[in-house]
PDB file of C-alpha atoms in Angstrom:
ATOM      1  CA  GLN A   1      -0.003  -0.003  -0.007  1.00 88.00           C
ATOM      2  CA  LEU A   2       1.409   3.344  -1.054  1.00 93.00           C
ATOM      3  CA  GLN A   3       2.380   5.792   1.641  1.00 95.00           C
ATOM      4  CA  LEU A   4       3.707   9.293   1.221  1.00 96.00           C
ATOM      5  CA  GLN A   5       5.595  11.242   3.857  1.00 96.00           C
ATOM      6  CA  GLU A   6       6.537  14.895   3.664  1.00 97.00           C
ATOM      7  CA  SER A   7       9.656  16.148   5.432  1.00 97.00           C
ATOM      8  CA  GLY A   8      11.512  19.423   5.741  1.00 96.00           C
ATOM      9  CA  PRO A   9      12.116  22.400   7.948  1.00 96.00           C
ATOM     10  CA  GLY A  10       9.056  23.721   9.780  1.00 95.00           C
ATOM     11  CA  LEU A  11      10.424  27.285   9.887  1.00 98.00           C
ATOM     12  CA  VAL A  12      11.871  29.294   7.011  1.00 98.00           C
ATOM     13  CA  LYS A  13      13.043  32.911   7.103  1.00 98.00           C
ATOM     14  CA  PRO A  14      11.602  35.444   4.648  1.00 98.00           C
ATOM     15  CA  SER A  15      13.462  35.679   1.329  1.00 98.00           C
ATOM     16  CA  GLU A  16      15.023  32.280   1.818  1.00 98.00           C
ATOM     17  CA  THR A  17      14.244  28.956   0.039  1.00 98.00           C
ATOM     18  CA  LEU A  18      11.778  26.391   1.283  1.00 98.00           C
ATOM     19  CA  SER A  19      12.780  22.800   0.570  1.00 98.00           C
ATOM     20  CA  LEU A  20      10.544  19.807   1.141  1.00 98.00           C
ATOM     21  CA  THR A  21      10.844  16.122   0.265  1.00 98.00           C
ATOM     22  CA  CYS A  22       8.118  13.544  -0.275  1.00 98.00           C
ATOM     23  CA  SER A  23       9.273   9.995   0.341  1.00 96.00           C
ATOM     24  CA  LEU A  24       7.389   7.067  -1.168  1.00 94.00           C
ATOM     25  CA  SER A  25       6.912   3.537  -0.003  1.00 92.00           C
ATOM     26  CA  GLY A  26       4.901   1.143  -2.092  1.00 92.00           C
ATOM     27  CA  ASP A  27       5.347   2.744  -5.514  1.00 92.00           C
ATOM     28  CA  SER A  28       7.984   4.315  -7.771  1.00 93.00           C
ATOM     29  CA  VAL A  29       8.375   7.886  -8.963  1.00 93.00           C
ATOM     30  CA  THR A  30       9.025   6.316 -12.417  1.00 93.00           C
ATOM     31  CA  ASN A  31       5.625   4.595 -12.628  1.00 92.00           C
ATOM     32  CA  SER A  32       4.235   5.803 -15.976  1.00 92.00           C
ATOM     33  CA  ASN A  33       0.635   5.737 -14.779  1.00 93.00           C
ATOM     34  CA  PHE A  34       1.073   8.507 -12.255  1.00 95.00           C
ATOM     35  CA  TYR A  35       2.265  12.010 -11.581  1.00 96.00           C
ATOM     36  CA  TRP A  36       3.602  13.289  -8.265  1.00 97.00           C
ATOM     37  CA  GLY A  37       2.276  16.578  -7.056  1.00 97.00           C
ATOM     38  CA  TRP A  38       2.501  19.211  -4.361  1.00 98.00           C
ATOM     39  CA  MET A  39      -0.408  21.170  -2.849  1.00 98.00           C
ATOM     40  CA  ARG A  40      -0.570  23.632   0.000  1.00 97.00           C
ATOM     41  CA  GLN A  41      -3.236  25.030   2.314  1.00 95.00           C
ATOM     42  CA  PRO A  42      -2.613  28.380   4.038  1.00 95.00           C
ATOM     43  CA  PRO A  43      -4.252  28.822   7.406  1.00 93.00           C
ATOM     44  CA  GLY A  44      -7.962  29.315   7.054  1.00 89.00           C
ATOM     45  CA  LYS A  45      -7.882  29.013   3.243  1.00 91.00           C
ATOM     46  CA  GLY A  46      -8.517  26.430   0.577  1.00 91.00           C
ATOM     47  CA  LEU A  47      -6.083  24.115  -1.171  1.00 95.00           C
ATOM     48  CA  GLU A  48      -3.782  25.422  -3.831  1.00 97.00           C
ATOM     49  CA  TRP A  49      -2.138  23.213  -6.464  1.00 98.00           C
ATOM     50  CA  ILE A  50       1.589  23.981  -6.696  1.00 98.00           C
ATOM     51  CA  GLY A  51       2.691  21.686  -9.500  1.00 98.00           C
ATOM     52  CA  LYS A  52       3.526  18.168 -10.576  1.00 97.00           C
ATOM     53  CA  ILE A  53       6.238  15.971 -12.012  1.00 97.00           C
ATOM     54  CA  ASP A  54       5.545  13.007 -14.260  1.00 94.00           C
ATOM     55  CA  TYR A  55       7.282   9.653 -14.672  1.00 91.00           C
ATOM     56  CA  SER A  56       9.744  11.047 -17.220  1.00 92.00           C
ATOM     57  CA  GLY A  57      10.626  14.094 -15.126  1.00 93.00           C
ATOM     58  CA  GLY A  58       8.392  16.528 -16.973  1.00 95.00           C
ATOM     59  CA  THR A  59       7.004  19.314 -14.813  1.00 97.00           C
ATOM     60  CA  GLN A  60       4.145  21.742 -14.705  1.00 97.00           C
ATOM     61  CA  TYR A  61       3.625  24.572 -12.238  1.00 98.00           C
ATOM     62  CA  ASN A  62       0.955  26.969 -11.066  1.00 98.00           C
ATOM     63  CA  PRO A  63       1.618  30.313 -12.750  1.00 97.00           C
ATOM     64  CA  SER A  64       0.495  32.057  -9.522  1.00 97.00           C
ATOM     65  CA  LEU A  65       3.909  31.142  -8.071  1.00 97.00           C
ATOM     66  CA  ARG A  66       5.648  33.284 -10.689  1.00 96.00           C
ATOM     67  CA  GLY A  67       8.463  30.839 -11.392  1.00 96.00           C
ATOM     68  CA  ARG A  68       9.520  30.378  -7.741  1.00 98.00           C
ATOM     69  CA  ALA A  69       8.665  26.672  -7.551  1.00 98.00           C
ATOM     70  CA  THR A  70      10.808  23.742  -8.751  1.00 98.00           C
ATOM     71  CA  ILE A  71       9.781  20.126  -8.419  1.00 98.00           C
ATOM     72  CA  SER A  72      12.428  17.454  -8.929  1.00 97.00           C
ATOM     73  CA  ARG A  73      12.852  13.809  -8.262  1.00 96.00           C
ATOM     74  CA  ASP A  74      15.581  11.414  -7.149  1.00 95.00           C
ATOM     75  CA  THR A  75      14.915   8.001  -8.676  1.00 93.00           C
ATOM     76  CA  SER A  76      17.718   6.341  -6.643  1.00 94.00           C
ATOM     77  CA  LYS A  77      16.071   7.473  -3.417  1.00 95.00           C
ATOM     78  CA  ASN A  78      12.516   7.158  -4.746  1.00 94.00           C
ATOM     79  CA  HIS A  79      11.431  10.531  -3.622  1.00 96.00           C
ATOM     80  CA  PHE A  80      10.442  13.895  -5.114  1.00 97.00           C
ATOM     81  CA  SER A  81      11.045  17.367  -3.828  1.00 98.00           C
ATOM     82  CA  LEU A  82       9.786  20.911  -3.838  1.00 98.00           C
ATOM     83  CA  ARG A  83      11.884  24.070  -3.754  1.00 98.00           C
ATOM     84  CA  LEU A  84      10.161  27.393  -3.353  1.00 98.00           C
ATOM     85  CA  THR A  85      12.414  30.438  -3.496  1.00 98.00           C
ATOM     86  CA  SER A  86      12.087  33.952  -2.106  1.00 98.00           C
ATOM     87  CA  VAL A  87       9.428  32.958   0.417  1.00 98.00           C
ATOM     88  CA  THR A  88       7.212  35.433   2.237  1.00 98.00           C
ATOM     89  CA  ALA A  89       4.644  35.112   5.007  1.00 97.00           C
ATOM     90  CA  ALA A  90       2.104  34.276   2.280  1.00 97.00           C
ATOM     91  CA  ASP A  91       3.901  30.975   1.773  1.00 98.00           C
ATOM     92  CA  THR A  92       3.044  29.864   5.304  1.00 98.00           C
ATOM     93  CA  ALA A  93       0.902  26.762   4.847  1.00 98.00           C
ATOM     94  CA  VAL A  94       0.475  23.064   5.293  1.00 97.00           C
ATOM     95  CA  TYR A  95       2.213  21.413   2.358  1.00 98.00           C
ATOM     96  CA  HIS A  96       0.941  18.092   1.023  1.00 98.00           C
ATOM     97  CA  CYS A  97       2.395  15.760  -1.532  1.00 98.00           C
ATOM     98  CA  ALA A  98       0.175  13.354  -3.508  1.00 98.00           C
ATOM     99  CA  ARG A  99       0.087  10.761  -6.219  1.00 97.00           C
ATOM    100  CA  GLY A 100      -2.093  11.637  -9.199  1.00 95.00           C
ATOM    101  CA  HIS A 101      -3.380   9.592 -12.056  1.00 94.00           C
ATOM    102  CA  ASP A 102      -1.849  10.989 -15.194  1.00 88.00           C
ATOM    103  CA  PHE A 103      -4.972  10.410 -17.299  1.00 88.00           C
ATOM    104  CA  TRP A 104      -8.652  11.449 -17.091  1.00 90.00           C
ATOM    105  CA  PRO A 105      -9.763  12.772 -14.672  1.00 87.00           C
ATOM    106  CA  TYR A 106      -6.358  13.434 -13.115  1.00 92.00           C
ATOM    107  CA  HIS A 107      -7.443  12.578  -9.607  1.00 95.00           C
ATOM    108  CA  MET A 108      -5.117  12.289  -6.628  1.00 96.00           C
ATOM    109  CA  ASP A 109      -5.698   8.983  -4.877  1.00 96.00           C
ATOM    110  CA  VAL A 110      -2.987   9.030  -2.199  1.00 96.00           C
ATOM    111  CA  TRP A 111      -1.894  12.016  -0.183  1.00 97.00           C
ATOM    112  CA  GLY A 112       0.614  12.631   2.541  1.00 96.00           C
ATOM    113  CA  ARG A 113      -0.619  13.917   5.867  1.00 95.00           C
ATOM    114  CA  GLY A 114       1.121  17.247   5.271  1.00 96.00           C
ATOM    115  CA  THR A 115       3.834  19.243   6.880  1.00 97.00           C
ATOM    116  CA  THR A 116       3.438  22.735   8.332  1.00 98.00           C
ATOM    117  CA  VAL A 117       5.823  25.385   7.119  1.00 98.00           C
ATOM    118  CA  THR A 118       5.926  28.821   8.757  1.00 98.00           C
ATOM    119  CA  VAL A 119       7.723  31.703   7.139  1.00 98.00           C
ATOM    120  CA  SER A 120       8.954  34.047   9.857  1.00 97.00           C
ATOM    121  CA  SER A 121      12.121  35.794  10.936  1.00 96.00           C
TER     122      SER A 121
ATOM    123  CA  ASP B   1      -7.740  29.842 -13.823  1.00 94.00           C
ATOM    124  CA  MET B   2     -10.761  27.623 -13.565  1.00 96.00           C
ATOM    125  CA  GLN B   3     -12.816  28.699 -10.590  1.00 97.00           C
ATOM    126  CA  MET B   4     -14.507  26.056  -8.438  1.00 98.00           C
ATOM    127  CA  THR B   5     -17.302  27.300  -6.185  1.00 97.00           C
ATOM    128  CA  GLN B   6     -18.661  25.020  -3.500  1.00 97.00           C
ATOM    129  CA  SER B   7     -21.782  25.483  -1.487  1.00 97.00           C
ATOM    130  CA  PRO B   8     -22.538  25.596   1.293  1.00 97.00           C
ATOM    131  CA  SER B   9     -19.279  26.546   2.972  1.00 96.00           C
ATOM    132  CA  SER B  10     -20.489  24.917   6.178  1.00 96.00           C
ATOM    133  CA  LEU B  11     -23.336  22.610   7.091  1.00 96.00           C
ATOM    134  CA  SER B  12     -24.731  21.213  10.287  1.00 96.00           C
ATOM    135  CA  ALA B  13     -26.468  17.863  10.141  1.00 96.00           C
ATOM    136  CA  SER B  14     -27.449  14.875  12.251  1.00 96.00           C
ATOM    137  CA  VAL B  15     -26.490  11.228  12.040  1.00 96.00           C
ATOM    138  CA  GLY B  16     -28.792   9.538   9.528  1.00 96.00           C
ATOM    139  CA  ASP B  17     -29.430  12.751   7.520  1.00 97.00           C
ATOM    140  CA  ARG B  18     -29.081  12.930   3.756  1.00 97.00           C
ATOM    141  CA  VAL B  19     -26.628  15.664   2.753  1.00 97.00           C
ATOM    142  CA  THR B  20     -25.855  17.228  -0.605  1.00 98.00           C
ATOM    143  CA  ILE B  21     -22.872  19.487  -1.386  1.00 98.00           C
ATOM    144  CA  THR B  22     -22.573  21.273  -4.690  1.00 98.00           C
ATOM    145  CA  CYS B  23     -19.608  22.385  -6.744  1.00 98.00           C
ATOM    146  CA  ARG B  24     -19.778  24.654  -9.751  1.00 98.00           C
ATOM    147  CA  ALA B  25     -17.050  25.207 -12.282  1.00 98.00           C
ATOM    148  CA  SER B  26     -16.572  28.547 -14.010  1.00 98.00           C
ATOM    149  CA  GLU B  27     -16.437  26.781 -17.392  1.00 98.00           C
ATOM    150  CA  ALA B  28     -17.516  23.395 -18.606  1.00 98.00           C
ATOM    151  CA  ILE B  29     -15.159  20.631 -17.444  1.00 97.00           C
ATOM    152  CA  SER B  30     -16.990  17.507 -18.689  1.00 96.00           C
ATOM    153  CA  THR B  31     -16.580  14.976 -15.842  1.00 96.00           C
ATOM    154  CA  TYR B  32     -13.020  15.961 -14.818  1.00 96.00           C
ATOM    155  CA  LEU B  33     -14.293  16.456 -11.262  1.00 97.00           C
ATOM    156  CA  ASN B  34     -13.110  14.746  -8.078  1.00 98.00           C
ATOM    157  CA  TRP B  35     -14.280  14.859  -4.454  1.00 98.00           C
ATOM    158  CA  TYR B  36     -12.156  14.516  -1.313  1.00 98.00           C
ATOM    159  CA  GLN B  37     -12.753  14.266   2.419  1.00 97.00           C
ATOM    160  CA  GLN B  38     -10.350  15.704   4.929  1.00 95.00           C
ATOM    161  CA  LYS B  39     -10.268  15.387   8.698  1.00 94.00           C
ATOM    162  CA  PRO B  40      -8.094  17.611  10.904  1.00 90.00           C
ATOM    163  CA  GLY B  41      -4.442  16.596  10.841  1.00 88.00           C
ATOM    164  CA  LYS B  42      -5.060  13.790   8.305  1.00 91.00           C
ATOM    165  CA  ALA B  43      -4.291  13.336   4.676  1.00 90.00           C
ATOM    166  CA  PRO B  44      -7.133  14.141   2.256  1.00 93.00           C
ATOM    167  CA  ASN B  45      -8.985  11.043   1.131  1.00 97.00           C
ATOM    168  CA  LEU B  46     -10.285  10.565  -2.417  1.00 98.00           C
ATOM    169  CA  LEU B  47     -14.022   9.716  -2.391  1.00 98.00           C
ATOM    170  CA  ILE B  48     -15.300  10.128  -5.928  1.00 98.00           C
ATOM    171  CA  TYR B  49     -13.465  10.552  -9.211  1.00 97.00           C
ATOM    172  CA  ALA B  50     -14.692  11.374 -12.693  1.00 97.00           C
ATOM    173  CA  ALA B  51     -17.758  12.993 -11.095  1.00 97.00           C
ATOM    174  CA  SER B  52     -19.533   9.774 -10.212  1.00 98.00           C
ATOM    175  CA  SER B  53     -17.054   6.888  -9.770  1.00 97.00           C
ATOM    176  CA  LEU B  54     -16.686   5.638  -6.253  1.00 98.00           C
ATOM    177  CA  GLN B  55     -13.107   5.186  -5.156  1.00 97.00           C
ATOM    178  CA  ILE B  56     -12.250   1.660  -3.965  1.00 96.00           C
ATOM    179  CA  GLY B  57     -12.894   1.251  -0.249  1.00 96.00           C
ATOM    180  CA  VAL B  58     -15.262   4.223   0.019  1.00 98.00           C
ATOM    181  CA  PRO B  59     -18.677   3.385   1.500  1.00 98.00           C
ATOM    182  CA  SER B  60     -21.606   3.264  -0.926  1.00 98.00           C
ATOM    183  CA  ARG B  61     -23.474   5.966   1.013  1.00 98.00           C
ATOM    184  CA  PHE B  62     -21.242   8.417  -0.880  1.00 98.00           C
ATOM    185  CA  SER B  63     -22.269   9.242  -4.415  1.00 98.00           C
ATOM    186  CA  GLY B  64     -21.488  11.903  -6.992  1.00 98.00           C
ATOM    187  CA  SER B  65     -23.226  13.247 -10.062  1.00 98.00           C
ATOM    188  CA  GLY B  66     -23.024  15.979 -12.641  1.00 98.00           C
ATOM    189  CA  SER B  67     -21.163  17.009 -15.749  1.00 98.00           C
ATOM    190  CA  GLY B  68     -20.266  20.268 -17.464  1.00 98.00           C
ATOM    191  CA  THR B  69     -20.329  22.938 -14.786  1.00 98.00           C
ATOM    192  CA  ASP B  70     -22.564  21.588 -12.005  1.00 98.00           C
ATOM    193  CA  PHE B  71     -21.744  18.696  -9.688  1.00 98.00           C
ATOM    194  CA  THR B  72     -23.060  17.250  -6.471  1.00 98.00           C
ATOM    195  CA  LEU B  73     -21.724  15.016  -3.706  1.00 98.00           C
ATOM    196  CA  THR B  74     -24.410  13.218  -1.721  1.00 98.00           C
ATOM    197  CA  ILE B  75     -24.096  11.295   1.523  1.00 98.00           C
ATOM    198  CA  SER B  76     -27.238   9.210   1.786  1.00 97.00           C
ATOM    199  CA  SER B  77     -27.189   8.581   5.554  1.00 96.00           C
ATOM    200  CA  LEU B  78     -24.659  10.412   7.618  1.00 97.00           C
ATOM    201  CA  GLN B  79     -22.476   8.350   9.904  1.00 96.00           C
ATOM    202  CA  PRO B  80     -20.440   9.786  12.833  1.00 95.00           C
ATOM    203  CA  GLU B  81     -17.180   9.330  10.921  1.00 95.00           C
ATOM    204  CA  ASP B  82     -18.463  11.492   8.063  1.00 97.00           C
ATOM    205  CA  PHE B  83     -18.161  14.767   9.932  1.00 94.00           C
ATOM    206  CA  ALA B  84     -15.263  16.371   8.133  1.00 96.00           C
ATOM    207  CA  THR B  85     -14.448  18.879   5.429  1.00 96.00           C
ATOM    208  CA  TYR B  86     -15.189  18.045   1.790  1.00 98.00           C
ATOM    209  CA  PHE B  87     -13.739  19.683  -1.271  1.00 97.00           C
ATOM    210  CA  CYS B  88     -13.943  19.297  -5.033  1.00 98.00           C
ATOM    211  CA  GLN B  89     -11.092  19.496  -7.533  1.00 98.00           C
ATOM    212  CA  GLN B  90     -11.056  19.882 -11.306  1.00 97.00           C
ATOM    213  CA  GLY B  91      -8.559  17.949 -13.371  1.00 96.00           C
ATOM    214  CA  TYR B  92      -9.666  19.434 -16.697  1.00 96.00           C
ATOM    215  CA  ILE B  93      -6.906  21.956 -17.048  1.00 96.00           C
ATOM    216  CA  THR B  94      -3.792  23.040 -15.174  1.00 95.00           C
ATOM    217  CA  PRO B  95      -3.478  24.662 -12.756  1.00 97.00           C
ATOM    218  CA  TYR B  96      -5.752  22.181 -11.126  1.00 97.00           C
ATOM    219  CA  THR B  97      -8.051  24.017  -8.758  1.00 98.00           C
ATOM    220  CA  PHE B  98     -10.081  23.160  -5.710  1.00 98.00           C
ATOM    221  CA  GLY B  99     -13.314  24.340  -4.204  1.00 97.00           C
ATOM    222  CA  GLN B 100     -12.960  26.275  -0.976  1.00 96.00           C
ATOM    223  CA  GLY B 101     -14.314  23.381   1.059  1.00 96.00           C
ATOM    224  CA  THR B 102     -17.522  22.486   2.890  1.00 97.00           C
ATOM    225  CA  LYS B 103     -17.196  21.836   6.622  1.00 97.00           C
ATOM    226  CA  LEU B 104     -19.801  19.353   7.814  1.00 97.00           C
ATOM    227  CA  ASP B 105     -20.362  19.258  11.537  1.00 95.00           C
ATOM    228  CA  ILE B 106     -22.765  17.702  13.949  1.00 88.00           C
ATOM    229  CA  LYS B 107     -25.998  19.521  14.648  1.00 87.00           C
TER     230      LYS B 107
END
């Protein structure tokens, strides 16, 4: 059974880079049926899709992040990562990783519990 | 971006009640619509995909319907474990977008 676990610093200073990792057990980041995505939920707000990486390493991002996000993968460690540069308080959120089906209707069937990231000096 | 509007934003109901939550897309999305349940501190859980297909392991009291712009999630008889937040998500076009959520609590 697939499990996803987010990890990374819980506190990041303004203007610095947020780095998170999602570790997989029970599947592979090179599985061609799926994409691997990141979402976030700021306090008191709804979910926001950050982006995804597919089995070949192809990526797509939410334009709202203005090029600050990078999703990568490490096939040897079977994990994928999120980097978000130049963070501000608005990036404070619970960050979730998830597995998505890379075909209609692009649903996400397994999610991590999420990790809280606070941006503060 | 595709806007997803859920209603109501909160709902109070009793065990055994029938509950319906709606989700409206700003443009037609065929059946690229998915529903999730989330409890505090837990991972979101996929309930319904492709508007009306029940995810494996999800109780049959959950059902979904709709296509185009208007969708519904129905819980036929609320159970205590169903009190949670529900949200819809469109997979029609990136950036994928979510409804703002419907918090279902006990009356």
